[in-house]
PDB file of C-alpha atoms in Angstrom:
ATOM      1  CA  MET A  14      68.057 196.346  83.851  1.00  0.00           C
ATOM      2  CA  THR A  15      67.849 192.656  83.660  1.00  0.00           C
ATOM      3  CA  ILE A  16      66.762 190.473  86.689  1.00  0.00           C
ATOM      4  CA  ARG A  17      70.446 189.158  86.799  1.00  0.00           C
ATOM      5  CA  GLN A  18      71.881 192.622  87.006  1.00  0.00           C
ATOM      6  CA  LEU A  19      69.099 193.504  89.611  1.00  0.00           C
ATOM      7  CA  LEU A  20      70.044 190.570  91.611  1.00  0.00           C
ATOM      8  CA  GLY A  21      73.715 191.508  91.489  1.00  0.00           C
ATOM      9  CA  SER A  22      73.248 195.150  92.638  1.00  0.00           C
ATOM     10  CA  LEU A  23      71.022 194.019  95.640  1.00  0.00           C
ATOM     11  CA  LEU A  24      73.743 191.643  96.453  1.00  0.00           C
ATOM     12  CA  ALA A  25      76.459 193.993  96.124  1.00  0.00           C
ATOM     13  CA  CYS A  26      74.475 196.542  98.326  1.00  0.00           C
ATOM     14  CA  SER A  27      73.525 193.943 101.111  1.00  0.00           C
ATOM     15  CA  THR A  28      77.239 193.091 101.174  1.00  0.00           C
ATOM     16  CA  LEU A  29      78.369 196.743 101.735  1.00  0.00           C
ATOM     17  CA  ALA A  30      75.669 197.290 104.215  1.00  0.00           C
ATOM     18  CA  ALA A  31      76.889 194.157 106.337  1.00  0.00           C
ATOM     19  CA  GLN A  32      80.432 195.424 105.981  1.00  0.00           C
ATOM     20  CA  ALA A  33      79.338 198.994 107.267  1.00  0.00           C
ATOM     21  CA  GLN A  34      77.888 196.979 110.344  1.00  0.00           C
ATOM     22  CA  VAL A  35      81.272 196.306 111.434  1.00  0.00           C
ATOM     23  CA  PRO A  36      82.345 198.583 114.372  1.00  0.00           C
ATOM     24  CA  ASP A  37      85.434 200.523 114.163  1.00  0.00           C
ATOM     25  CA  ASP A  38      87.072 198.791 117.334  1.00  0.00           C
ATOM     26  CA  TYR A  39      86.865 195.439 115.239  1.00  0.00           C
ATOM     27  CA  LEU A  40      88.199 196.885 112.273  1.00  0.00           C
ATOM     28  CA  GLN A  41      91.223 198.477 114.307  1.00  0.00           C
ATOM     29  CA  PHE A  42      91.688 195.084 115.939  1.00  0.00           C
ATOM     30  CA  ASN A  43      91.821 193.158 112.809  1.00  0.00           C
ATOM     31  CA  ALA A  44      94.191 195.562 111.021  1.00  0.00           C
ATOM     32  CA  GLN A  45      96.575 195.384 114.111  1.00  0.00           C
ATOM     33  CA  ARG A  46      96.506 191.520 113.982  1.00  0.00           C
ATOM     34  CA  GLU A  47      97.439 191.660 110.257  1.00  0.00           C
ATOM     35  CA  ARG A  48     100.163 194.125 110.794  1.00  0.00           C
ATOM     36  CA  THR A  49     101.625 192.189 113.541  1.00  0.00           C
ATOM     37  CA  SER A  50     101.439 188.978 111.370  1.00  0.00           C
ATOM     38  CA  GLY A  51     102.931 190.715 108.370  1.00  0.00           C
ATOM     39  CA  THR A  52     105.876 191.909 110.579  1.00  0.00           C
ATOM     40  CA  SER A  53     106.225 188.440 111.863  1.00  0.00           C
ATOM     41  CA  MET A  54     106.623 186.975 108.297  1.00  0.00           C
ATOM     42  CA  LEU A  55     109.175 189.610 107.591  1.00  0.00           C
ATOM     43  CA  VAL A  56     111.302 188.316 110.556  1.00  0.00           C
ATOM     44  CA  LEU A  57     110.785 184.633 109.343  1.00  0.00           C
ATOM     45  CA  GLY A  58     111.572 185.464 105.831  1.00  0.00           C
ATOM     46  CA  GLY A  59     114.829 187.431 106.769  1.00  0.00           C
ATOM     47  CA  TRP A  60     115.885 184.490 108.860  1.00  0.00           C
ATOM     48  CA  ALA A  61     115.299 182.059 106.072  1.00  0.00           C
ATOM     49  CA  VAL A  62     117.238 184.261 103.407  1.00  0.00           C
ATOM     50  CA  GLY A  63     120.112 184.612 105.948  1.00  0.00           C
ATOM     51  CA  ASN A  64     120.188 181.055 106.686  1.00  0.00           C
ATOM     52  CA  MET A  65     120.282 180.144 103.039  1.00  0.00           C
ATOM     53  CA  VAL A  66     122.807 182.640 102.282  1.00  0.00           C
ATOM     54  CA  ALA A  67     125.170 181.512 105.171  1.00  0.00           C
ATOM     55  CA  GLY A  68     124.397 177.796 104.097  1.00  0.00           C
ATOM     56  CA  GLY A  69     125.405 178.294 100.736  1.00  0.00           C
ATOM     57  CA  ILE A  70     128.534 180.021 101.506  1.00  0.00           C
ATOM     58  CA  GLY A  71     129.155 177.628 104.337  1.00  0.00           C
ATOM     59  CA  MET A  72     128.801 174.418 101.866  1.00  0.00           C
ATOM     60  CA  ALA A  73     131.206 176.087  99.574  1.00  0.00           C
ATOM     61  CA  THR A  74     133.926 176.549 102.077  1.00  0.00           C
ATOM     62  CA  THR A  75     133.858 173.278 104.018  1.00  0.00           C
ATOM     63  CA  PRO A  76     134.732 169.732 102.874  1.00  0.00           C
ATOM     64  CA  SER A  77     132.002 167.845 101.277  1.00  0.00           C
ATOM     65  CA  GLY A  78     130.426 165.348 103.404  1.00  0.00           C
ATOM     66  CA  SER A  79     131.956 166.984 106.826  1.00  0.00           C
ATOM     67  CA  GLU A  80     129.977 167.634 109.945  1.00  0.00           C
ATOM     68  CA  ALA A  81     130.175 171.585 109.059  1.00  0.00           C
ATOM     69  CA  PHE A  82     129.179 170.944 105.597  1.00  0.00           C
ATOM     70  CA  LEU A  83     125.984 168.895 106.397  1.00  0.00           C
ATOM     71  CA  PHE A  84     125.125 171.427 109.385  1.00  0.00           C
ATOM     72  CA  HIS A  85     125.371 174.145 106.394  1.00  0.00           C
ATOM     73  CA  GLN A  86     123.300 172.084 104.117  1.00  0.00           C
ATOM     74  CA  MET A  87     120.320 171.284 106.602  1.00  0.00           C
ATOM     75  CA  ASN A  88     120.154 174.974 107.555  1.00  0.00           C
ATOM     76  CA  ALA A  89     120.013 176.089 103.934  1.00  0.00           C
ATOM     77  CA  ALA A  90     117.321 173.115 103.038  1.00  0.00           C
ATOM     78  CA  TRP A  91     115.130 174.029 106.167  1.00  0.00           C
ATOM     79  CA  ASN A  92     114.861 177.639 105.461  1.00  0.00           C
ATOM     80  CA  VAL A  93     113.734 177.009 101.838  1.00  0.00           C
ATOM     81  CA  VAL A  94     110.647 175.801 103.446  1.00  0.00           C
ATOM     82  CA  ASN A  95     110.761 178.615 105.884  1.00  0.00           C
ATOM     83  CA  LEU A  96     110.709 181.152 102.951  1.00  0.00           C
ATOM     84  CA  GLY A  97     107.953 179.214 101.152  1.00  0.00           C
ATOM     85  CA  ILE A  98     105.831 179.696 104.211  1.00  0.00           C
ATOM     86  CA  ALA A  99     106.750 183.398 104.997  1.00  0.00           C
ATOM     87  CA  VAL A 100     106.356 184.859 101.457  1.00  0.00           C
ATOM     88  CA  PRO A 101     102.535 183.821 100.866  1.00  0.00           C
ATOM     89  CA  ALA A 102     101.832 184.441 104.249  1.00  0.00           C
ATOM     90  CA  TYR A 103     103.216 187.954 104.167  1.00  0.00           C
ATOM     91  CA  LEU A 104     101.335 188.728 101.092  1.00  0.00           C
ATOM     92  CA  GLY A 105      98.252 187.292 102.464  1.00  0.00           C
ATOM     93  CA  ALA A 106      98.425 189.416 105.615  1.00  0.00           C
ATOM     94  CA  ARG A 107      99.134 192.519 103.220  1.00  0.00           C
ATOM     95  CA  LYS A 108      95.891 191.686 101.179  1.00  0.00           C
ATOM     96  CA  ARG A 109      93.800 191.010 104.412  1.00  0.00           C
ATOM     97  CA  LEU A 110      94.983 194.457 105.673  1.00  0.00           C
ATOM     98  CA  ARG A 111      93.706 196.338 102.651  1.00  0.00           C
ATOM     99  CA  ALA A 112      90.258 194.941 103.268  1.00  0.00           C
ATOM    100  CA  PRO A 113      89.737 194.477 107.028  1.00  0.00           C
ATOM    101  CA  SER A 114      85.984 195.144 106.755  1.00  0.00           C
ATOM    102  CA  THR A 115      85.490 191.855 105.225  1.00  0.00           C
ATOM    103  CA  LEU A 116      85.682 190.204 108.987  1.00  0.00           C
ATOM    104  CA  ASP A 117      82.541 190.304 110.714  1.00  0.00           C
ATOM    105  CA  ILE A 118      82.247 190.106 114.336  1.00  0.00           C
ATOM    106  CA  PRO A 119      81.991 186.341 114.417  1.00  0.00           C
ATOM    107  CA  ARG A 120      84.814 185.800 112.075  1.00  0.00           C
ATOM    108  CA  THR A 121      87.005 188.287 114.172  1.00  0.00           C
ATOM    109  CA  PHE A 122      86.710 185.999 117.132  1.00  0.00           C
ATOM    110  CA  ASP A 123      87.379 182.710 114.846  1.00  0.00           C
ATOM    111  CA  ALA A 124      90.327 184.464 113.381  1.00  0.00           C
ATOM    112  CA  GLN A 125      91.922 185.400 116.834  1.00  0.00           C
ATOM    113  CA  ARG A 126      91.393 181.943 117.921  1.00  0.00           C
ATOM    114  CA  LYS A 127      92.825 180.268 115.214  1.00  0.00           C
ATOM    115  CA  VAL A 128      96.008 182.371 115.090  1.00  0.00           C
ATOM    116  CA  GLU A 129      96.752 181.836 118.742  1.00  0.00           C
ATOM    117  CA  ALA A 130      96.136 178.169 118.297  1.00  0.00           C
ATOM    118  CA  VAL A 131      98.564 178.061 115.235  1.00  0.00           C
ATOM    119  CA  TYR A 132     101.304 179.449 117.381  1.00  0.00           C
ATOM    120  CA  LEU A 133     100.734 177.196 120.347  1.00  0.00           C
ATOM    121  CA  ILE A 134     100.743 174.118 118.172  1.00  0.00           C
ATOM    122  CA  ASN A 135     104.032 175.277 116.430  1.00  0.00           C
ATOM    123  CA  THR A 136     105.753 175.752 119.580  1.00  0.00           C
ATOM    124  CA  GLY A 137     104.922 172.282 120.543  1.00  0.00           C
ATOM    125  CA  LEU A 138     106.193 170.983 117.370  1.00  0.00           C
ATOM    126  CA  ASP A 139     109.408 173.175 117.707  1.00  0.00           C
ATOM    127  CA  LEU A 140     110.169 171.166 120.958  1.00  0.00           C
ATOM    128  CA  VAL A 141     109.790 167.960 118.723  1.00  0.00           C
ATOM    129  CA  TYR A 142     112.293 169.457 116.254  1.00  0.00           C
ATOM    130  CA  MET A 143     114.810 170.095 119.195  1.00  0.00           C
ATOM    131  CA  GLY A 144     114.346 166.886 120.479  1.00  0.00           C
ATOM    132  CA  ALA A 145     115.086 165.293 117.382  1.00  0.00           C
ATOM    133  CA  GLY A 146     118.062 167.209 116.885  1.00  0.00           C
ATOM    134  CA  LEU A 147     119.385 166.473 120.296  1.00  0.00           C
ATOM    135  CA  TRP A 148     118.867 162.799 119.377  1.00  0.00           C
ATOM    136  CA  LEU A 149     120.868 162.808 116.257  1.00  0.00           C
ATOM    137  CA  TRP A 150     123.556 164.632 117.964  1.00  0.00           C
ATOM    138  CA  GLU A 151     123.845 162.263 120.692  1.00  0.00           C
ATOM    139  CA  ASN A 152     123.616 159.206 118.527  1.00  0.00           C
ATOM    140  CA  GLY A 153     126.340 160.720 116.219  1.00  0.00           C
ATOM    141  CA  ARG A 154     128.767 161.013 118.897  1.00  0.00           C
ATOM    142  CA  GLY A 155     128.406 157.342 119.778  1.00  0.00           C
ATOM    143  CA  ASP A 156     128.276 155.970 116.270  1.00  0.00           C
ATOM    144  CA  PRO A 157     131.437 154.164 115.346  1.00  0.00           C
ATOM    145  CA  THR A 158     130.777 154.837 111.487  1.00  0.00           C
ATOM    146  CA  ALA A 159     132.606 158.180 110.787  1.00  0.00           C
ATOM    147  CA  LYS A 160     130.253 159.128 108.040  1.00  0.00           C
ATOM    148  CA  ARG A 161     127.142 158.548 110.009  1.00  0.00           C
ATOM    149  CA  SER A 162     128.532 160.256 112.943  1.00  0.00           C
ATOM    150  CA  GLU A 163     129.283 163.284 110.961  1.00  0.00           C
ATOM    151  CA  MET A 164     125.895 163.205 109.369  1.00  0.00           C
ATOM    152  CA  PHE A 165     124.072 162.601 112.582  1.00  0.00           C
ATOM    153  CA  GLN A 166     125.802 165.571 114.392  1.00  0.00           C
ATOM    154  CA  GLY A 167     125.821 168.179 111.704  1.00  0.00           C
ATOM    155  CA  PHE A 168     122.083 167.471 110.949  1.00  0.00           C
ATOM    156  CA  GLY A 169     121.424 167.432 114.804  1.00  0.00           C
ATOM    157  CA  THR A 170     123.092 170.461 115.535  1.00  0.00           C
ATOM    158  CA  SER A 171     121.158 172.243 112.579  1.00  0.00           C
ATOM    159  CA  LEU A 172     117.893 170.915 113.983  1.00  0.00           C
ATOM    160  CA  LEU A 173     118.599 172.303 117.494  1.00  0.00           C
ATOM    161  CA  LEU A 174     119.289 175.811 115.895  1.00  0.00           C
ATOM    162  CA  GLN A 175     116.434 175.820 113.737  1.00  0.00           C
ATOM    163  CA  GLY A 176     114.109 174.443 116.366  1.00  0.00           C
ATOM    164  CA  GLY A 177     115.394 176.731 119.044  1.00  0.00           C
ATOM    165  CA  PHE A 178     114.962 179.870 116.809  1.00  0.00           C
ATOM    166  CA  LEU A 179     111.275 178.653 115.854  1.00  0.00           C
ATOM    167  CA  PHE A 180     110.385 177.940 119.519  1.00  0.00           C
ATOM    168  CA  VAL A 181     111.307 181.530 120.358  1.00  0.00           C
ATOM    169  CA  TYR A 182     109.670 182.911 117.153  1.00  0.00           C
ATOM    170  CA  ASP A 183     106.531 180.815 117.581  1.00  0.00           C
ATOM    171  CA  LEU A 184     106.137 181.624 121.280  1.00  0.00           C
ATOM    172  CA  ALA A 185     106.734 185.290 120.974  1.00  0.00           C
ATOM    173  CA  ASN A 186     104.308 185.628 118.502  1.00  0.00           C
ATOM    174  CA  TYR A 187     101.674 183.849 120.747  1.00  0.00           C
ATOM    175  CA  ILE A 188     102.361 186.300 123.569  1.00  0.00           C
ATOM    176  CA  VAL A 189     101.949 189.252 121.073  1.00  0.00           C
ATOM    177  CA  HIS A 190      98.715 188.210 119.838  1.00  0.00           C
ATOM    178  CA  ALA A 191      97.516 187.132 123.207  1.00  0.00           C
ATOM    179  CA  ARG A 192      98.367 190.450 124.485  1.00  0.00           C
ATOM    180  CA  HIS A 193      96.554 192.312 121.888  1.00  0.00           C
ATOM    181  CA  TRP A 194      93.560 190.347 122.568  1.00  0.00           C
ATOM    182  CA  LYS A 195      93.761 190.815 126.216  1.00  0.00           C
ATOM    183  CA  ARG A 196      94.119 194.622 125.726  1.00  0.00           C
ATOM    184  CA  SER A 197      91.147 194.790 123.223  1.00  0.00           C
ATOM    185  CA  ARG A 198      88.540 192.241 124.375  1.00  0.00           C
ATOM    186  CA  ALA A 199      86.832 194.475 126.902  1.00  0.00           C
ATOM    187  CA  GLY A 200      85.928 196.966 124.120  1.00  0.00           C
ATOM    188  CA  LEU A 201      85.262 194.088 121.533  1.00  0.00           C
ATOM    189  CA  TRP A 202      82.958 192.473 124.137  1.00  0.00           C
ATOM    190  CA  GLN A 203      80.619 195.714 124.452  1.00  0.00           C
ATOM    191  CA  HIS A 204      79.211 194.926 121.118  1.00  0.00           C
ATOM    192  CA  LEU A 205      77.824 191.489 122.138  1.00  0.00           C
ATOM    193  CA  GLN A 206      74.556 191.288 124.314  1.00  0.00           C
ATOM    194  CA  PHE A 207      73.564 188.306 126.033  1.00  0.00           C
ATOM    195  CA  ASN A 208      69.834 187.461 126.867  1.00  0.00           C
ATOM    196  CA  GLY A 209      70.485 184.152 128.503  1.00  0.00           C
ATOM    197  CA  THR A 210      69.469 181.963 125.382  1.00  0.00           C
ATOM    198  CA  SER A 211      71.189 183.848 122.610  1.00  0.00           C
ATOM    199  CA  ILE A 212      73.595 186.413 121.509  1.00  0.00           C
ATOM    200  CA  ARG A 213      72.836 189.493 119.662  1.00  0.00           C
ATOM    201  CA  TYR A 214      75.276 192.061 118.035  1.00  0.00           C
ATOM    202  CA  ALA A 215      74.938 195.743 119.015  1.00  0.00           C
ATOM    203  CA  PHE A 216      76.322 198.226 116.513  1.00  0.00           C
TER     204      PHE A 216
END
């Protein structure tokens, strides 16, 4: 065996040993978080596909350039982005679910903090989308130019719909993940020991 092969074997053994040190309740906690994330991406993907299909049908059955046509157009375009987010995120969650032991204790806490922060930030952005939609809709009503009026009202109504869905979706996901953490944190904290100046992990 060469030195390179020996070092590779030692590295693999040390990695497996480190993964084996992760307590079972952390593995279960991470697995549940990934299952929840995967399910939420299926919901987002289903919403996206439904809107793309409905938007395509709506565009084909309404006069081009009309308020209804532009409403369906915006719905379809918006959900191309949603689908582009949902598919890789779902595949990523499934991949991580197959190897939950790669997350040690510090990275478990970090992953939980990040997922909650992402949904909270997105909830704030959703309010911005709805505000923009309301602004467009209101300005469209008072615009004397018929073409701009239809565009503003069509796009504005779409933003209100899409922003409203995403607001409920992101807020619900934040609540689910926060409750998961709240139910599990007592057991997870048992593996941390504080001595006043440092933290050590108890396995």
